[in-house]
Coordinates of C-alpha atoms in Angstrom, one line a residue:
X979 CA 90.9 109.8 68.3
X980 CA 93.8 111.0 66.2
X981 CA 97.1 109.2 66.7
X982 CA 100.7 110.3 66.7
X983 CA 101.1 108.8 63.2
X984 CA 98.6 111.3 61.9
X985 CA 100.5 114.1 63.7
X986 CA 103.8 112.9 62.2
X987 CA 102.3 112.8 58.7
X988 CA 101.2 116.4 59.2
X989 CA 104.8 117.4 60.2
X990 CA 106.2 118.5 63.6
X991 CA 109.5 120.0 62.6
X992 CA 110.3 122.9 64.9
X993 CA 106.9 122.5 66.7
X994 CA 106.7 122.4 70.5
X995 CA 105.0 119.1 71.3
X996 CA 103.8 118.6 74.9
X997 CA 103.9 114.9 75.8
X998 CA 101.9 114.0 78.9
X999 CA 103.8 110.9 80.0
X1000 CA 103.6 108.7 83.1
X1001 CA 107.0 108.8 84.7
X1002 CA 105.6 107.9 88.1
X1003 CA 108.4 105.4 88.8
X1004 CA 109.2 103.9 92.2
X1005 CA 112.2 105.4 94.0
X1006 CA 114.3 104.2 96.9
X1007 CA 116.6 106.9 98.3
X1008 CA 116.3 108.8 95.1
X1009 CA 117.2 105.8 92.9
X1010 CA 114.7 104.4 90.4
X1011 CA 113.9 100.8 91.1
X1012 CA 111.8 100.1 88.1
X1013 CA 112.1 102.2 84.9
X1014 CA 109.3 100.4 83.0
X1015 CA 107.1 103.4 82.7
X1016 CA 109.9 105.5 81.3
X1017 CA 110.7 102.9 78.7
X1018 CA 107.0 102.7 77.8
X1019 CA 106.9 106.3 76.6
X1020 CA 110.2 106.1 74.6
X1021 CA 108.7 105.2 71.2
X1022 CA 106.5 108.3 71.3
X1023 CA 109.3 110.6 72.5
X1024 CA 111.9 109.2 70.0
X1025 CA 109.5 109.4 67.1
X1026 CA 108.7 113.0 67.8
X1027 CA 112.4 114.0 68.4
X1028 CA 113.5 112.2 65.2
X1029 CA 110.9 114.1 63.3
X1030 CA 112.3 117.4 64.5
X1031 CA 109.9 118.3 67.3
X1032 CA 110.9 120.2 70.4
X1033 CA 109.6 117.7 72.9
X1034 CA 108.3 118.8 76.3
X1035 CA 107.7 115.9 78.6
X1036 CA 105.5 116.3 81.6
X1037 CA 104.3 113.9 84.4
X1038 CA 103.4 113.5 88.0
X1039 CA 105.3 111.4 90.5
X1040 CA 103.8 110.3 93.8
X1041 CA 101.4 112.4 95.8
X1042 CA 103.0 115.7 96.8
X1043 CA 100.5 118.1 98.3
X1044 CA 100.3 120.8 95.6
X1045 CA 103.7 122.2 96.5
X1046 CA 107.4 121.5 95.6
X1047 CA 108.8 118.5 97.6
X1048 CA 112.3 117.3 96.8
X1049 CA 111.3 113.7 97.6
X1050 CA 109.0 113.7 94.6
X1051 CA 111.2 115.5 92.1
X1052 CA 111.2 114.2 88.5
X1053 CA 114.9 114.8 88.1
X1054 CA 115.9 111.1 88.4
X1055 CA 113.2 110.2 85.8
X1056 CA 114.5 113.0 83.5
X1057 CA 118.1 111.7 83.8
X1058 CA 117.0 108.2 83.1
X1059 CA 115.0 109.3 80.1
X1060 CA 118.0 111.0 78.7
X1061 CA 120.1 107.9 79.2
X1062 CA 117.6 105.8 77.3
X1063 CA 117.3 108.4 74.5
X1064 CA 121.1 108.5 74.2
X1065 CA 121.1 112.3 74.6
X1066 CA 120.5 114.4 77.8
X1067 CA 117.1 115.7 78.4
X1068 CA 117.0 119.3 79.8
X1069 CA 115.3 119.6 83.1
X1070 CA 113.2 122.5 84.4
X1071 CA 113.0 122.9 88.1
X1072 CA 109.4 124.2 88.0
X1073 CA 106.2 123.4 86.0
X1074 CA 105.1 126.6 84.4
X1075 CA 107.5 129.2 85.8
X1076 CA 110.7 130.8 84.4
X1077 CA 112.7 127.6 84.5
X1078 CA 110.1 125.7 82.4
X1079 CA 109.9 128.5 79.8
X1080 CA 113.7 128.8 79.7
X1081 CA 114.1 125.1 79.1
X1082 CA 111.5 125.0 76.4
X1083 CA 112.7 128.2 74.7
X1084 CA 116.2 126.7 74.7
X1085 CA 115.2 123.6 72.8
X1086 CA 116.4 123.0 69.3
X1087 CA 114.5 120.7 66.9
X1088 CA 115.0 117.1 68.0
X1089 CA 115.7 117.9 71.6
X1090 CA 113.8 117.0 74.7
X1091 CA 113.0 118.8 78.0
X1092 CA 111.3 117.5 81.1
X1093 CA 109.4 119.9 83.4
X1094 CA 109.1 119.3 87.1
X1095 CA 106.4 117.3 88.8
X1096 CA 103.0 118.6 87.7
X1097 CA 101.5 117.9 91.1
X1098 CA 103.8 120.5 92.6
X1099 CA 101.1 122.9 91.4
X1100 CA 97.7 122.7 93.1
X1101 CA 95.9 123.4 89.9
X1102 CA 96.9 120.0 88.5
X1103 CA 94.7 118.0 90.8
X1104 CA 92.1 120.6 91.8
X1105 CA 88.5 119.7 91.8
X1106 CA 87.7 123.3 90.9
X1107 CA 87.3 123.6 87.1
X1108 CA 88.5 127.2 87.1
X1109 CA 91.7 126.5 89.0
X1110 CA 92.4 123.5 86.9
X1111 CA 91.7 125.5 83.8
X1112 CA 94.0 128.3 84.8
X1113 CA 96.9 125.8 85.2
X1114 CA 96.0 124.2 81.9
X1115 CA 96.2 127.6 80.3
X1116 CA 99.7 128.1 81.7
X1117 CA 100.8 124.6 80.5
X1118 CA 99.4 125.4 77.0
X1119 CA 101.7 128.4 76.7
X1120 CA 104.6 125.9 76.6
X1121 CA 103.4 124.1 73.5
X1122 CA 101.8 124.0 70.1
X1123 CA 100.5 120.5 70.1
X1124 CA 99.5 118.0 72.8
X1125 CA 100.2 114.2 72.8
X1126 CA 98.6 112.1 75.5
X1127 CA 100.7 109.1 76.4
X1128 CA 100.4 108.7 80.1
X1129 CA 98.0 105.8 80.3
X1130 CA 98.5 105.4 84.0
X1131 CA 96.8 108.7 84.6
X1132 CA 93.9 108.7 82.1
X1133 CA 91.4 107.9 84.8
X1134 CA 92.2 111.1 86.5
X1135 CA 90.3 114.4 85.8
X1136 CA 93.5 116.4 86.1
X1137 CA 94.6 119.6 84.3
X1138 CA 97.3 118.0 82.2
X1139 CA 95.2 115.0 81.4
X1140 CA 91.7 116.4 80.8
X1141 CA 91.8 120.2 80.5
X1142 CA 95.0 120.7 78.5
X1143 CA 94.0 118.7 75.4
X1144 CA 91.0 121.0 74.9
X1145 CA 93.4 123.9 74.5
X1146 CA 95.7 122.4 71.9
X1147 CA 95.5 120.1 68.8
X1148 CA 95.6 116.7 70.5
X1149 CA 96.7 113.2 69.6
X1150 CA 97.2 109.8 71.2
X1151 CA 100.7 108.6 71.6
X1152 CA 101.8 105.0 70.8
X1153 CA 101.4 103.8 74.4
X1154 CA 97.8 104.9 74.8
X1155 CA 96.9 103.6 71.4
X1156 CA 98.4 100.2 72.3
X1157 CA 96.8 100.1 75.8
X1158 CA 93.3 100.9 74.4
X1159 CA 93.7 98.3 71.6
X1160 CA 94.6 95.7 74.2
X1161 CA 91.7 96.6 76.5
X1162 CA 89.3 96.4 73.6
X1163 CA 90.4 92.7 73.2
X1164 CA 89.3 92.2 76.8
X1165 CA 85.9 93.8 76.3
X1166 CA 84.9 93.4 72.7
X1167 CA 84.8 90.1 70.8
X1168 CA 86.8 88.3 73.5
X1169 CA 88.4 84.9 72.7
X1170 CA 87.2 82.3 75.2
X1171 CA 87.7 80.8 77.7
X1172 CA 88.2 84.2 79.3
X1173 CA 90.0 83.9 82.7
X1174 CA 90.6 86.8 85.1
X1175 CA 93.0 86.5 88.1
X1176 CA 92.5 89.2 90.7
X1177 CA 94.7 89.7 93.8
X1178 CA 96.0 92.5 95.9
X1179 CA 95.3 93.6 99.4
X1180 CA 91.8 95.1 99.4
X1181 CA 88.6 93.6 97.9
X1182 CA 87.1 97.1 97.9
X1183 CA 89.6 98.1 95.2
X1184 CA 88.2 95.3 92.9
X1185 CA 84.5 95.3 93.7
X1186 CA 83.4 97.3 90.7
X1187 CA 85.5 95.2 88.3
X1188 CA 84.2 91.9 89.8
X1189 CA 80.7 93.2 89.4
X1190 CA 81.3 93.9 85.7
X1191 CA 83.3 90.7 85.0
X1192 CA 80.7 88.4 86.6
X1193 CA 78.7 89.0 83.4
X1194 CA 81.7 88.7 81.0
X1195 CA 84.4 86.3 82.3
X1196 CA 84.2 82.5 82.2
X1197 CA 86.4 82.1 85.3
X1198 CA 87.5 84.3 88.2
X1199 CA 90.5 83.4 90.3
X1200 CA 90.8 85.3 93.6
X1201 CA 94.0 85.6 95.6
X1202 CA 96.0 88.0 97.6
X1203 CA 94.8 89.7 100.8
X1204 CA 91.3 90.1 99.2
X1205 CA 90.8 86.4 99.2
X1206 CA 90.4 86.2 103.0
X1207 CA 87.3 88.4 102.8
X1208 CA 85.9 85.8 100.4
X1209 CA 86.9 82.9 102.6
X1210 CA 85.3 84.7 105.6
X1211 CA 82.1 85.2 103.6
X1212 CA 82.0 81.5 103.1
X1213 CA 82.1 81.1 106.9
X1214 CA 85.7 80.1 107.3
X1215 CA 88.1 81.1 110.1
X1216 CA 90.8 83.4 108.7
X1217 CA 92.8 84.1 111.9
X1218 CA 94.4 87.6 111.8
X1219 CA 94.4 87.7 108.0
X1220 CA 93.4 90.9 106.2
X1221 CA 89.6 91.3 106.4
X1222 CA 87.3 94.1 105.1
X1223 CA 84.3 93.3 107.2
X1224 CA 82.2 96.0 105.6
X1225 CA 82.6 94.3 102.2
X1226 CA 81.2 90.9 103.4
X1227 CA 77.6 91.5 102.2
X1228 CA 78.8 92.5 98.7
X1229 CA 81.2 89.5 98.6
X1230 CA 78.5 87.1 99.6
X1231 CA 76.2 88.5 96.9
X1232 CA 79.0 88.0 94.3
X1233 CA 79.6 84.4 95.4
X1234 CA 75.8 83.8 94.9
X1235 CA 75.7 85.6 91.5
X1236 CA 78.7 83.6 90.2
X1237 CA 76.9 80.3 91.1
X1238 CA 73.7 81.5 89.4
X1239 CA 75.3 82.8 86.2
X1240 CA 77.7 79.9 85.8
X1241 CA 80.9 81.9 86.3
X1242 CA 83.5 79.7 87.9
X1243 CA 84.7 81.5 91.0
X1244 CA 88.0 79.9 92.2
X1245 CA 89.3 80.6 95.8
X1246 CA 92.4 79.3 97.5
X1247 CA 92.2 75.8 98.8
X1248 CA 95.3 76.3 101.0
X1249 CA 97.3 79.3 102.2
X1250 CA 100.7 80.1 103.7
X1251 CA 100.4 81.5 107.2
X1252 CA 102.7 83.2 109.7
X1253 CA 102.1 84.7 113.1
X1254 CA 103.4 88.1 111.9
X1255 CA 103.8 90.2 108.8
X1256 CA 107.4 89.7 107.5
X1257 CA 110.1 92.4 107.4
X1258 CA 110.3 93.3 103.8
X1259 CA 113.6 95.1 104.1
X1260 CA 115.5 92.4 105.9
X1261 CA 113.8 89.5 104.1
X1262 CA 114.9 87.1 106.8
X1263 CA 113.4 83.6 106.4
X1264 CA 110.0 83.2 108.0
X1265 CA 109.3 79.5 107.3
X1266 CA 105.6 79.8 106.9
X1267 CA 103.2 76.8 107.3
X1268 CA 100.8 75.7 104.6
X1269 CA 97.3 75.1 106.0
X1270 CA 93.9 74.3 104.4
X1271 CA 92.0 77.5 103.5
X1272 CA 89.1 76.3 105.6
X1273 CA 91.2 75.4 108.6
X1274 CA 93.3 78.5 109.3
X1275 CA 94.5 78.6 112.9
X1276 CA 93.6 81.6 115.1
X1277 CA 96.5 84.0 115.7
X1278 CA 98.0 83.3 112.2
X1279 CA 97.6 85.4 109.1
X1280 CA 97.5 84.3 105.5
X1281 CA 100.2 85.9 103.3
X1282 CA 100.2 83.8 100.1
X1283 CA 98.2 81.1 98.4
X1284 CA 99.5 77.6 99.2
X1285 CA 101.1 74.9 97.1
X1286 CA 97.8 73.2 96.2
X1287 CA 96.3 76.5 95.2
X1288 CA 99.2 77.2 93.0
X1289 CA 98.6 74.0 91.1
X1290 CA 94.9 74.7 91.0
X1291 CA 95.3 78.2 89.6
X1292 CA 97.9 77.1 87.0
X1293 CA 95.4 74.4 85.8
X1294 CA 92.6 76.9 85.7
X1295 CA 94.7 79.2 83.5
X1296 CA 96.1 76.5 81.2
X1297 CA 93.2 76.4 78.7
X1298 CA 92.5 80.1 78.7
X1299 CA 92.3 81.9 75.3
X1300 CA 92.3 85.3 77.1
X1301 CA 93.8 86.1 80.5
X1302 CA 93.7 89.3 82.5
X1303 CA 95.7 89.4 85.7
X1304 CA 95.7 92.3 88.2
X1305 CA 97.1 92.0 91.7
X1306 CA 99.7 89.7 93.3
X1307 CA 98.6 86.5 95.0
X1308 CA 100.6 87.2 98.2
X1309 CA 103.3 89.4 99.7
X1310 CA 105.6 88.8 96.7
X1311 CA 108.2 91.3 98.0
X1312 CA 109.3 88.6 100.5
X1313 CA 110.8 85.4 99.1
X1314 CA 108.8 83.2 101.4
X1315 CA 105.5 84.6 100.1
X1316 CA 106.4 85.1 96.4
X1317 CA 105.6 81.6 95.1
X1318 CA 101.9 82.2 94.5
X1319 CA 102.5 85.3 92.4
X1320 CA 105.3 83.5 90.6
X1321 CA 103.0 80.5 89.8
X1322 CA 100.4 82.7 88.3
X1323 CA 103.0 84.6 86.2
X1324 CA 104.5 81.4 85.0
X1325 CA 101.1 80.1 84.0
X1326 CA 100.6 83.2 81.9
X1327 CA 104.0 82.6 80.3
X1328 CA 103.1 79.0 79.6
X1329 CA 99.7 79.9 78.1
X1330 CA 98.9 79.8 74.4
X1331 CA 96.3 82.5 75.0
X1332 CA 96.4 86.3 74.9
X1333 CA 97.8 87.3 78.3
X1334 CA 97.5 90.8 79.8
X1335 CA 99.2 91.8 83.1
X1336 CA 97.1 94.7 84.4
X1337 CA 99.7 97.1 85.6
X1338 CA 100.4 98.2 89.2
X1339 CA 101.8 95.7 91.6
X1340 CA 101.3 92.9 89.1
X1341 CA 103.7 94.6 86.6
X1342 CA 106.1 95.3 89.3
X1343 CA 106.0 91.7 90.5
X1344 CA 106.7 90.4 87.0
X1345 CA 109.9 92.5 86.8
X1346 CA 110.9 91.9 90.4
X1347 CA 110.6 88.1 90.0
X1348 CA 112.8 88.1 86.9
X1349 CA 110.3 87.2 84.2
X1350 CA 111.0 88.2 80.6
X1351 CA 108.4 90.9 79.8
X1352 CA 108.2 89.8 76.2
X1353 CA 106.8 86.4 77.4
X1354 CA 103.4 88.1 78.1
X1355 CA 101.0 89.4 75.5
X1356 CA 101.0 92.8 77.2
X1357 CA 102.0 94.4 80.4
X1358 CA 99.9 97.5 81.2
X1359 CA 101.4 100.7 82.6
X1360 CA 98.2 101.6 84.4
X1361 CA 96.6 99.3 87.0
X1362 CA 93.9 101.7 88.1
X1363 CA 93.2 102.9 84.5
X1364 CA 92.9 99.3 83.3
X1365 CA 90.5 98.3 86.0
X1366 CA 88.3 101.4 85.4
X1367 CA 88.2 100.7 81.7
X1368 CA 87.1 97.1 82.4
X1369 CA 84.5 98.4 84.7
X1370 CA 83.0 100.3 81.8
X1371 CA 83.8 103.8 83.1
X1372 CA 84.5 106.7 80.9
X1373 CA 88.1 107.7 81.4
X1374 CA 88.6 111.5 81.4
X1375 CA 92.0 111.3 79.7
X1376 CA 90.7 109.2 76.8
X1377 CA 87.5 111.2 76.4
X1378 CA 89.7 114.3 76.1
X1379 CA 91.6 112.8 73.2
X1380 CA 88.4 112.1 71.2
X1381 CA 87.5 114.7 68.6

């Protein structure tokens, strides 16, 4: 695929460059709580603006149902982008209507405009090729060139991700180029030992990547809510912990495969339990108990890996030459259940290997828990996209950027 450096060498002065970014930032009462995804696209936007392009930034935010919804407006993201750029970004209150055209027409070389949430138009996410194509045609009227830099959305066959690049000269931005380069290090010529730590709530979200990694990783560490389905598959009592009963057959098969193929599958040896899920807003102390993973009491639910598991996981990560981590080890949003996630993050910081935090809640946890982002080899902006790449799937947004 062609990169932004090739575009810049060809010249962009006065050209309208459409940048498909990922500004899908978390909001609380209209206030951005983590601007990591905005900062991730800055190098691309700055380089284009400094080269004299008229930069049109577009993104989705949340899951509006194909119609305008103030709760999902990109205005806060546009304002933050302007702050980070050091110059205001114009904001259009629609996607392809009069406001968008006026904002783009009003740009001078070196200026930036952000159009409203792409998902306010049903054509963005439509499964109908014609409807998606019609929306892509209208987006294409806003630009002369396309730059894909929204890695968190490249696994979606959406109009701005998949259909629009076919209508304009297209290039990969700096973020996508970096993300793809990192993922190739996890799939091609991997330095070993290769250790993968997987957490998060649902084992069903990770089944495909576990299936793929059982033939590639040397060691798999399992934590988070998904660990309890594994423990149940081993015949252990898990109390009221999260369980995906329909996934038990698949999990049992993976446990057997790991043993046969020599992949070390590491599960919690102890867990922190509480009779009820904690209040994440109040964050009042819960005083959880640490119990052996094979002796969880009925009526209690596991909400984090325990102290012995933290030591075990840190030791299993210590000698890794390559680490991929996706998914927290517990309910890190509450201080009583953050230590497991913190221990894994610290183990990556302490590692001499190449460490990758696979986006999503893991990236949010790293920032929430106060870690220096530069201490990790790479923090991905796309959890779902990273996982699908590791699963070996073709990602529509990357395929669309290929010539």
